[in-house]
């Protein structure tokens, strides 16, 4: 079985930041592997270590900078990687779900995986949609928000738990080929070992342009346009305690006593 | 194409979920703007009873599809596609819920509709503009939709629940559904039971990723002991295995409504807030003055928990 795992480099903004146009200023951003994808990578690598998967391929859509992130997936045990990028992808402020679906679908066509693992959502723009949209595009079965996976190799069925709201899980059987969107907590993502990091240096990251994937600019045409970005007006009417740690703690303690919850 | 709005309601284990009524409110706003009718679809479960309940003020049509007891994404995709073909609406609106995540993107892709997820606001002036958040609610963005037809999923808890009784036309929508599709729901499981029930607590001290390491947890446990509070947490603490699932507050954990909720090192992500916004008094300790938790807090300390918590323990010992 071959597993394709999609990984995204996400940006986190610093506590204090400024918006420039429709973007947060580059100097306030720190990049990291998307939290949800970290769990997806771990799940894929475990499938390989436990037997059923022969190969784990990581794929990302991102500029050259994203190689750092995809190397993390390689250091954690993915065998090789594909990085999709193209000059025309620089322009739009928003890589929408449809665009990402088309690009990833072209990679699925080339790689022919049996299982695709994505994260539930990207931590920065949280569409929460790419995995299930991709499943529809490539004609795979799917399950979203998976927090337990038990793969039955003989039957070719993934027994999964979908984490619903309010502490309820849905038990679902999904026939492969399938896309599963992975929820945090499904496993314990490993830290990359020094050996893993060294090995990752010699693993392949294949760059792919639109043309390489047999796509033209039509594949990234979008009917969505990010028109503005701003800091939401604070709705806060919180009383903020002023002073050093002991002064603020004393004021807080006073409130707790007043409310009668602590003495 | 019509200027209508088609909203897909949601149910689970015999009850309509609250977000269904919110979709009606949002759908009504949108239908008023587009000048079209508001259609509501209910797929599976006790469709007859659900339809009566969904017939609220503003709803023009309720379409029922009686197929299966519980949510199944294959049934939903096929039913919504058929309804979409029949009504040919401008807007298709769905919930940004866990089940929404499981079918809305497939429907949008299959119908070739642009998809905007997790909307928290709408404006319409011939074109739809959706407000949505990024970077853990630290910024808001507006996304303009230029297509004639589109799909939007709405965040729960952002629109009021529709009320009143409407005079909708209710009818069963006939559609052939293939149920042999390769995915099947085999059951449900309740998780997060055990020795404590945090939803009973009067005073909750809740810890988030700001605690950094499991080895730092005793600091919070000391505070809990000194104040006789109940310990809870945000999701990452439970994901890491530092606390059991029954301590998790939020969308996929417990809903709590204590007299006081003290959030320490918790950013206030929407899925966390869903579980604690009903608390009487909310107090936050966070190093980031822009953390969204301060938007719903009554009191706050902008500061380092490793400085503040020891002082707080001191106050009560
Ligand atoms: C389908 C779904 C369901 C989910 N369900 C839940 C749920 O039930 N419950 C839940 O909680 N989350 C849930 N989440 C996850 C949620 O989106 C957030 O990722 C999570 O709530 C973040 O937890 P946090 O606030 O502890 O961590 P972060 O967002 O990382 O915030 C940590 C905070 O600590 C502050 N901090 C750092 N250091 C210090 C310090 N020394 N002193 C003080 N403050 C400090 C930082 O400024 C930051 O604000 C769900 C997500 C999805 C997609
Ligand atoms: N640029 C990208 N490159 C690779 N995978 C992505 C990208 N964007 C999203 N994904 C995958 O799709 C999941 C859901 O993302 P989203 O729909 O953007 O919230 C992520 O967890 C990733 O696994």
XYZ file of C-alpha atoms and ligand atoms in Angstrom:
656
model
C 0.000 0.000 0.000
C 1.172 3.480 -0.795
C 0.249 6.408 1.458
C 0.241 10.014 0.335
C 0.239 12.581 3.105
C -0.433 16.234 2.425
C 1.481 18.716 4.516
C 1.182 22.444 4.704
C 3.559 25.020 6.001
C 1.453 27.341 8.128
C 2.223 30.772 9.450
C 1.765 31.850 13.028
C 1.603 35.550 13.833
C 3.565 37.155 16.634
C 1.748 38.641 19.650
C 2.241 42.120 18.206
C 1.918 42.453 14.465
C 0.894 44.740 11.662
C -1.227 44.133 8.615
C 0.137 45.348 5.302
C -2.533 45.417 2.625
C -4.243 42.052 2.709
C -1.423 40.252 4.483
C 0.240 40.172 7.857
C 3.707 41.698 7.534
C 6.229 38.997 6.725
C 8.424 39.892 9.692
C 5.634 39.015 12.127
C 5.202 35.515 10.753
C 6.793 32.317 11.930
C 6.424 29.194 9.840
C 5.868 25.681 11.013
C 4.441 22.335 9.958
C 0.657 22.474 10.309
C -0.276 20.884 13.642
C -2.915 18.587 12.085
C -0.507 17.434 9.384
C 2.050 16.477 12.011
C -0.456 13.903 13.253
C -1.185 12.791 9.677
C 2.517 12.241 8.997
C 2.861 10.225 12.198
C -0.142 8.074 11.262
C 1.342 7.421 7.811
C 4.767 6.554 9.201
C 3.196 4.189 11.731
C 1.345 2.430 8.901
C 4.711 1.842 7.310
C 6.396 0.692 10.500
C 3.513 -1.653 11.284
C 3.612 -3.282 7.869
C 0.708 -2.336 5.626
C 2.332 0.652 3.938
C 5.321 0.191 1.664
C 5.905 3.819 0.889
C 4.955 7.192 2.377
C 5.077 10.187 0.054
C 4.616 13.701 1.415
C 3.227 16.438 -0.811
C 3.028 20.163 -0.260
C 1.921 23.182 -2.228
C 4.280 25.942 -1.258
C 7.193 28.183 -2.206
C 10.830 27.220 -1.771
C 10.716 28.201 1.886
C 8.300 25.292 2.444
C 11.120 22.805 1.809
C 12.131 23.291 5.418
C 8.728 22.103 6.517
C 8.508 19.184 4.161
C 11.977 18.116 5.300
C 10.479 17.750 8.751
C 8.042 15.207 7.317
C 10.985 13.418 5.680
C 12.975 13.504 8.914
C 10.022 11.907 10.709
C 9.970 9.022 8.268
C 8.295 9.921 4.966
C 10.272 8.335 2.118
C 10.207 11.153 -0.377
C 8.360 14.353 -1.138
C 6.746 16.367 -3.896
C 6.601 20.137 -3.756
C 4.189 21.909 -6.062
C 4.900 25.511 -6.890
C 4.688 27.847 -9.812
C 5.214 31.551 -10.373
C 1.511 31.992 -11.104
C 0.739 30.770 -7.581
C 2.552 33.780 -6.114
C -0.134 36.190 -7.168
C -3.414 35.372 -5.496
C -3.735 36.278 -1.788
C -5.828 33.211 -1.284
C -5.137 29.670 -2.398
C -8.685 28.443 -2.241
C -9.902 24.909 -1.732
C -10.718 24.392 -5.395
C -7.201 25.354 -6.465
C -5.556 23.138 -3.882
C -7.878 20.301 -4.873
C -6.894 20.538 -8.527
C -3.182 20.649 -7.770
C -3.257 17.766 -5.295
C -5.499 15.712 -7.595
C -2.843 15.904 -10.296
C -0.284 14.490 -7.868
C -2.677 11.709 -6.861
C -3.034 10.838 -10.525
C 0.738 10.488 -10.865
C 1.382 8.712 -7.593
C -1.691 6.464 -7.463
C -1.776 6.089 -3.673
C -4.187 3.727 -1.891
C -4.608 6.058 1.043
C -4.352 9.832 1.326
C -4.000 11.385 4.769
C -4.587 15.117 5.210
C -5.074 17.247 8.300
C -8.578 18.292 9.400
C -7.647 21.922 8.791
C -4.766 24.256 8.267
C -4.054 26.221 11.397
C -3.702 29.564 9.630
C -6.640 29.870 7.228
C -8.656 26.918 8.535
C -10.821 26.058 5.566
C -11.175 22.519 6.857
C -12.121 21.401 3.391
C -9.202 20.335 1.226
C -9.175 16.611 2.078
C -12.865 15.926 1.460
C -12.906 18.099 -1.650
C -9.924 16.153 -2.974
C -11.670 12.847 -2.263
C -14.580 13.909 -4.420
C -12.278 15.060 -7.199
C -10.299 11.826 -7.384
C -13.247 9.517 -6.746
C -11.963 8.092 -3.431
C -14.072 7.313 -0.390
C -13.340 9.481 2.644
C -13.890 10.283 6.308
C -13.413 13.657 7.978
C -12.132 14.358 11.499
C -10.666 10.932 12.159
C -9.242 10.381 15.641
C -8.720 6.614 15.515
C -7.656 4.447 12.587
C -7.454 0.682 12.422
C -6.589 -0.562 8.960
C -7.631 -4.088 7.960
C -5.226 -5.026 5.211
C -7.026 -8.222 4.163
C -10.358 -6.513 3.696
C -8.915 -3.254 2.429
C -11.069 -1.402 4.928
C -10.162 1.358 7.347
C -12.142 1.169 10.584
C -12.144 4.746 11.807
C -13.598 6.885 14.553
C -14.868 10.294 13.532
C -14.800 12.744 16.410
C -18.167 14.504 16.539
C -19.169 17.322 18.869
C -19.820 16.831 22.567
C -17.700 13.779 23.346
C -19.379 11.465 20.831
C -17.492 9.457 18.247
C -18.931 7.924 15.112
C -17.589 4.495 14.119
C -17.283 4.185 10.372
C -15.890 1.660 7.917
C -14.272 3.162 4.858
C -13.176 1.110 1.855
C -9.885 2.005 0.251
C -8.824 3.862 -1.785
C -9.725 6.652 0.596
C -8.887 10.077 1.944
C -8.920 10.511 5.720
C -8.665 13.911 7.369
C -6.720 13.445 10.582
C -7.590 15.053 13.898
C -5.052 15.984 16.576
C -4.662 13.488 19.402
C -4.958 10.407 17.142
C -1.358 9.506 18.018
C 1.734 11.005 19.581
C 3.759 12.677 16.846
C 7.436 11.873 17.216
C 10.231 14.385 17.289
C 12.597 14.016 14.377
C 15.715 12.192 15.521
C 19.159 13.473 14.618
C 19.551 10.435 12.404
C 16.209 11.181 10.767
C 17.214 14.763 10.131
C 20.464 13.627 8.568
C 18.725 11.067 6.380
C 16.177 13.629 5.268
C 18.950 15.667 3.673
C 19.441 12.996 1.035
C 15.763 12.238 0.402
C 14.167 13.485 -2.761
C 11.920 16.577 -2.868
C 10.617 16.648 -6.427
C 9.613 20.123 -7.586
C 6.517 20.255 -9.771
C 5.230 23.189 -11.756
C 1.752 23.394 -13.228
C 3.163 22.276 -16.557
C 4.899 19.303 -14.919
C 1.501 18.241 -13.595
C -0.128 18.674 -16.977
C -2.164 21.636 -15.759
C -2.628 25.104 -17.168
C -3.560 28.378 -15.496
C -7.222 27.349 -15.659
C -6.569 24.964 -12.771
C -5.940 27.871 -10.439
C -8.694 30.205 -11.544
C -10.726 31.149 -8.537
C -14.058 32.817 -7.980
C -12.935 33.912 -4.541
C -10.974 37.008 -3.792
C -9.519 38.038 -0.458
C -10.443 41.728 -0.415
C -9.408 42.862 3.038
C -7.693 41.874 6.250
C -7.955 43.722 9.526
C -7.680 43.245 13.249
C -11.172 42.656 14.600
C -12.393 45.408 16.838
C -11.874 44.203 20.337
C -15.165 43.256 21.908
C -13.417 43.086 25.189
C -14.857 44.820 28.201
C -12.564 42.889 30.488
C -11.070 44.581 33.509
C -7.344 44.124 33.072
C -5.425 44.077 36.347
C -2.395 46.312 36.338
C 0.834 45.883 38.215
C 3.493 43.267 38.743
C 2.778 39.581 39.239
C 2.093 39.840 42.954
C -0.176 42.874 42.552
C -2.209 41.366 39.736
C -2.431 38.052 41.589
C -3.744 39.869 44.669
C -6.469 41.579 42.648
C -7.442 38.315 41.024
C -7.551 36.602 44.418
C -9.852 39.366 45.624
C -12.286 38.638 42.759
C -12.236 34.911 43.528
C -13.061 35.642 47.165
C -15.782 38.076 46.206
C -17.388 35.483 43.967
C -17.197 33.070 46.863
C -15.386 30.343 44.936
C -12.117 30.402 46.880
C -11.035 31.456 50.343
C -30.503 29.870 -12.063
C -32.787 31.210 -9.339
C -31.910 33.737 -6.657
C -32.986 31.218 -4.019
C -31.123 30.004 -0.988
C -30.905 26.331 -0.063
C -29.960 25.597 3.552
C -29.236 22.071 4.735
C -30.312 21.343 8.315
C -28.500 18.984 10.628
C -29.635 16.363 13.113
C -28.119 13.676 15.267
C -29.568 10.826 17.259
C -33.114 12.013 16.989
C -32.723 15.760 17.512
C -32.160 18.723 15.240
C -28.894 20.412 16.087
C -29.014 24.107 17.108
C -27.016 25.147 14.080
C -30.020 24.233 11.915
C -32.030 27.138 13.310
C -29.034 29.437 12.947
C -28.711 28.452 9.297
C -32.329 29.479 8.842
C -31.614 32.954 10.275
C -28.532 33.423 8.144
C -30.314 31.938 5.129
C -33.236 34.300 5.609
C -30.916 37.310 5.685
C -29.292 36.134 2.506
C -32.583 35.335 0.773
C -33.875 38.814 1.685
C -30.810 40.268 0.014
C -30.910 38.125 -3.115
C -34.682 38.469 -3.353
C -35.158 34.714 -3.541
C -36.944 32.046 -1.525
C -35.474 30.181 1.398
C -35.502 26.417 1.003
C -34.522 24.178 3.892
C -33.561 20.540 3.376
C -33.609 17.828 6.006
C -32.038 14.518 5.090
C -32.575 11.360 7.121
C -33.967 10.765 10.609
C -37.540 11.564 11.586
C -37.990 13.926 8.672
C -41.682 14.556 9.316
C -41.192 15.843 12.845
C -38.032 17.676 11.875
C -39.802 19.423 8.994
C -42.516 20.754 11.310
C -39.862 22.096 13.632
C -37.883 23.654 10.770
C -40.948 25.494 9.504
C -39.939 28.725 11.211
C -40.453 32.326 10.274
C -38.834 33.122 6.940
C -38.789 29.594 5.539
C -40.609 29.155 2.214
C -40.059 25.458 1.547
C -38.953 22.479 3.573
C -37.768 19.515 1.520
C -37.502 16.171 3.249
C -35.423 13.253 2.054
C -36.302 10.140 4.035
C -33.208 8.012 3.753
C -31.500 6.488 6.780
C -31.611 7.354 10.465
C -28.294 9.107 10.938
C -25.998 11.298 8.921
C -24.214 9.548 6.068
C -22.067 11.625 3.757
C -22.862 9.634 0.622
C -26.586 10.103 1.166
C -26.083 13.788 1.920
C -23.966 14.405 -1.153
C -26.445 12.720 -3.471
C -29.519 14.330 -1.911
C -28.051 17.841 -1.889
C -26.858 17.484 -5.470
C -30.329 16.442 -6.608
C -31.976 19.278 -4.685
C -29.466 21.720 -6.076
C -30.260 20.575 -9.599
C -33.982 20.985 -8.943
C -33.934 24.377 -7.187
C -30.863 25.740 -8.949
C -30.239 28.190 -6.081
C -27.798 31.045 -6.019
C -26.595 30.121 -2.524
C -26.088 26.744 -0.916
C -25.584 27.113 2.837
C -24.417 24.408 5.214
C -23.062 24.133 8.750
C -19.377 24.307 9.559
C -19.874 21.377 11.924
C -18.004 18.081 12.054
C -20.566 16.526 9.727
C -20.478 19.655 7.582
C -16.736 19.065 7.207
C -17.581 15.550 6.014
C -19.899 16.419 3.138
C -19.942 20.148 2.268
C -16.554 20.181 0.478
C -17.550 17.122 -1.574
C -20.846 18.710 -2.614
C -19.147 21.979 -3.545
C -16.475 20.233 -5.574
C -18.895 17.961 -7.301
C -21.217 20.857 -8.226
C -18.220 22.978 -9.168
C -19.229 25.711 -6.728
C -16.729 28.035 -5.083
C -16.686 27.195 -1.374
C -16.208 29.601 1.524
C -16.073 27.851 4.880
C -16.545 28.974 8.471
C -18.317 32.262 7.716
C -18.839 34.581 10.680
C -20.461 37.421 8.745
C -22.133 38.235 5.442
C -22.725 41.214 3.245
C -24.539 41.292 -0.045
C -24.657 43.975 -2.714
C -25.302 41.853 -5.759
C -22.165 39.934 -4.915
C -21.640 38.069 -1.699
C -18.864 39.082 0.679
C -18.119 36.717 3.525
C -16.260 37.584 6.710
C -14.008 34.882 8.072
C -11.201 34.648 10.563
C -7.576 33.617 10.217
C -4.617 32.917 12.475
C -6.603 31.662 15.430
C -9.095 34.582 15.296
C -6.347 37.194 15.465
C -7.362 38.713 12.142
C -10.539 38.948 10.123
C -10.717 38.820 6.362
C -13.355 39.536 3.795
C -13.697 37.175 0.865
C -15.631 38.284 -2.173
C -17.399 35.668 -4.225
C -17.649 36.456 -7.917
C -19.440 33.287 -9.048
C -23.195 33.300 -9.749
C -23.622 30.264 -7.581
C -21.659 29.393 -4.484
C -21.520 27.315 -1.325
C -20.917 28.744 2.142
C -20.581 27.015 5.479
C -21.492 28.954 8.616
C -19.842 28.853 11.986
C -22.196 27.801 14.771
C -23.177 30.285 17.447
C -22.779 33.387 15.249
C -26.392 33.867 14.136
C -29.487 33.825 16.324
C -31.712 30.770 16.229
C -34.732 31.302 13.972
C -37.981 31.376 15.902
C -41.703 31.522 15.291
C -43.810 29.360 13.045
C -43.609 29.880 9.318
C -45.967 28.982 6.519
C -43.547 26.900 4.532
C -44.641 24.347 2.014
C -43.412 20.996 3.288
C -42.859 18.171 0.847
C -40.958 14.930 0.411
C -38.307 15.247 -2.284
C -38.036 12.093 -4.349
C -34.538 11.074 -5.201
C -32.897 7.732 -5.956
C -30.026 7.260 -3.588
C -27.306 4.670 -4.006
C -26.394 3.479 -0.524
C -23.772 0.933 -1.587
C -20.909 3.388 -1.759
C -18.060 2.057 0.341
C -18.529 3.865 3.605
C -20.854 2.844 6.388
C -21.516 4.050 9.900
C -21.430 1.130 12.329
C -22.149 2.878 15.618
C -21.496 5.615 18.129
C -19.372 5.754 21.220
C -19.448 8.153 24.149
C -16.014 9.221 25.309
C -14.713 11.273 28.207
C -16.553 9.554 31.061
C -14.808 8.634 34.296
C -14.222 9.790 37.809
C -14.902 13.527 37.494
C -17.614 15.492 35.780
C -16.179 18.971 35.198
C -19.574 20.222 34.037
C -20.735 20.054 37.695
C -17.951 22.293 38.984
C -18.484 25.813 40.439
C -14.898 26.921 39.995
C -12.711 25.682 37.170
C -9.011 26.307 36.708
C -8.297 25.454 33.099
C -4.861 25.121 31.576
C -3.759 25.405 27.952
C -0.679 25.085 25.792
C 0.913 28.015 27.641
C 2.011 25.459 30.255
C 4.534 24.207 27.680
C 5.514 20.928 29.327
C 3.936 18.150 31.296
C 6.553 18.730 34.000
C 5.018 22.145 34.649
C 1.555 20.774 35.399
C 2.178 20.400 39.179
C 2.241 24.185 39.364
C -1.378 24.274 38.212
C -2.280 21.327 40.419
C -0.947 23.276 43.395
C -3.209 26.189 42.487
C -6.163 23.836 42.129
C -5.461 22.424 45.551
C -4.943 25.798 47.219
C -8.227 27.138 45.849
C -10.230 23.920 45.995
C -10.995 24.260 42.286
C -11.653 21.669 39.594
C -8.939 21.145 37.009
C -9.792 21.277 33.298
C -7.895 22.030 30.098
C -7.928 22.915 26.442
C -7.522 20.239 23.826
C -3.738 20.160 23.254
C -3.185 19.130 26.894
C -5.469 16.138 26.397
C -4.063 15.377 22.930
C -0.617 15.174 24.515
C -1.913 12.716 27.074
C -1.145 14.962 30.044
C -4.735 14.943 31.258
C -7.572 12.509 30.530
C -10.278 13.277 27.978
C -12.872 13.983 30.673
C -10.979 17.179 31.541
C -11.266 18.680 28.061
C -13.453 21.751 27.628
C -14.807 22.621 24.191
C -16.605 21.552 21.086
C -15.355 17.983 21.213
C -15.096 17.870 24.991
C -17.380 19.099 27.749
C -19.568 22.166 27.960
C -19.103 23.819 31.340
C -20.951 26.683 33.055
C -19.175 27.304 36.368
C -19.453 30.467 38.487
C -15.833 31.202 37.632
C -13.683 29.875 34.771
C -10.022 30.754 35.092
C -8.289 30.199 31.732
C -4.507 30.031 32.044
C -2.373 29.973 28.888
C -5.396 29.363 26.671
C -5.768 31.426 23.490
C -9.543 31.198 23.215
C -9.971 29.294 19.947
C -13.578 29.074 18.810
C -13.753 25.343 19.531
C -12.590 25.965 23.074
C -14.899 28.917 23.658
C -17.854 26.794 22.530
C -17.397 24.822 25.740
C -17.016 27.618 28.307
C -18.636 30.806 27.083
C -21.634 30.177 29.331
C -19.513 30.553 32.473
C -20.731 33.325 34.818
C -17.339 34.952 35.211
C -14.397 34.354 32.906
C -10.871 35.271 33.938
C -7.857 34.914 31.654
C -4.127 34.882 32.271
C -2.213 35.192 29.024
C 1.023 36.792 27.820
C -0.607 37.901 24.554
C -2.801 41.008 24.959
C -4.391 40.183 21.566
C -5.390 36.655 22.522
C -9.089 36.218 21.641
C -9.813 34.863 25.123
C -9.744 38.487 26.347
C -12.738 39.248 24.108
C -14.962 37.113 26.284
C -13.157 37.576 29.604
C -14.554 39.677 32.455
C -11.162 40.011 34.137
C -7.691 39.485 32.815
C -4.025 39.525 33.552
C -1.683 40.150 30.667
C 1.283 38.301 32.047
C 3.362 35.195 32.317
C 1.614 32.347 34.080
C 4.931 31.218 35.549
C 5.121 34.558 37.388
C 1.453 34.981 38.257
C 0.403 31.490 39.304
C 2.989 31.118 42.124
C 1.818 34.462 43.531
C -1.775 33.334 43.290
C -0.973 30.124 45.167
C 0.708 32.272 47.792
C -2.534 34.277 48.204
C -4.456 31.181 49.179
C -1.977 29.335 51.359
C -12.892 19.851 14.898
C -12.117 20.501 15.997
C -12.508 20.337 17.319
C -11.795 20.938 18.354
N -12.237 20.778 19.652
C -11.605 21.425 20.656
C -12.083 21.321 22.012
O -13.042 20.619 22.332
N -11.417 22.017 22.980
C -10.323 22.806 22.699
O -9.775 23.417 23.636
N -9.855 22.897 21.435
C -10.453 22.219 20.419
N -9.945 22.309 19.150
C -8.612 22.928 18.952
C -8.634 24.427 18.875
O -8.813 24.809 17.533
C -7.289 25.013 19.361
O -6.238 24.430 18.635
C -7.036 24.794 20.859
O -8.157 25.165 21.620
C -5.837 25.617 21.299
O -5.533 25.347 22.648
P -4.731 26.395 23.532
O -5.492 27.656 23.661
O -4.351 25.695 24.796
O -3.372 26.573 22.697
P -2.875 27.828 21.842
O -3.879 28.275 20.882
O -1.522 27.446 21.365
O -2.730 28.988 22.935
C -1.766 29.016 23.938
C -1.882 30.375 24.614
O -1.006 30.433 25.718
C -0.440 31.718 25.766
N 0.826 31.587 26.504
C 1.987 31.049 26.077
N 2.893 31.076 27.058
C 2.308 31.638 28.134
C 2.740 31.930 29.458
N 3.983 31.636 29.884
N 1.877 32.530 30.295
C 0.612 32.822 29.891
N 0.149 32.568 28.660
C 0.993 31.968 27.801
C -0.263 32.140 24.338
O -0.224 33.557 24.230
C -1.510 31.556 23.700
O -2.580 32.492 23.684
C -10.650 21.719 18.076
C -10.247 21.891 16.754
C -10.965 21.284 15.721
C -10.524 21.505 14.308
N -0.748 24.255 0.563
C -0.995 22.985 0.932
N -0.106 22.006 0.628
C -0.330 20.714 1.005
N -1.413 20.342 1.691
C -2.326 21.267 2.020
C -2.181 22.631 1.656
N -3.247 23.310 2.123
C -4.026 22.399 2.772
N -3.477 21.174 2.701
C -3.958 19.929 3.342
O -5.339 20.021 3.571
C -5.630 20.000 4.980
C -6.800 20.912 5.257
O -6.462 22.229 4.910
P -7.525 23.390 4.678
O -8.634 22.814 3.886
O -6.751 24.440 3.986
O -7.950 23.827 6.056
C -4.322 20.394 5.644
O -4.238 19.857 6.946
C -3.302 19.792 4.696
O -3.102 18.412 4.975
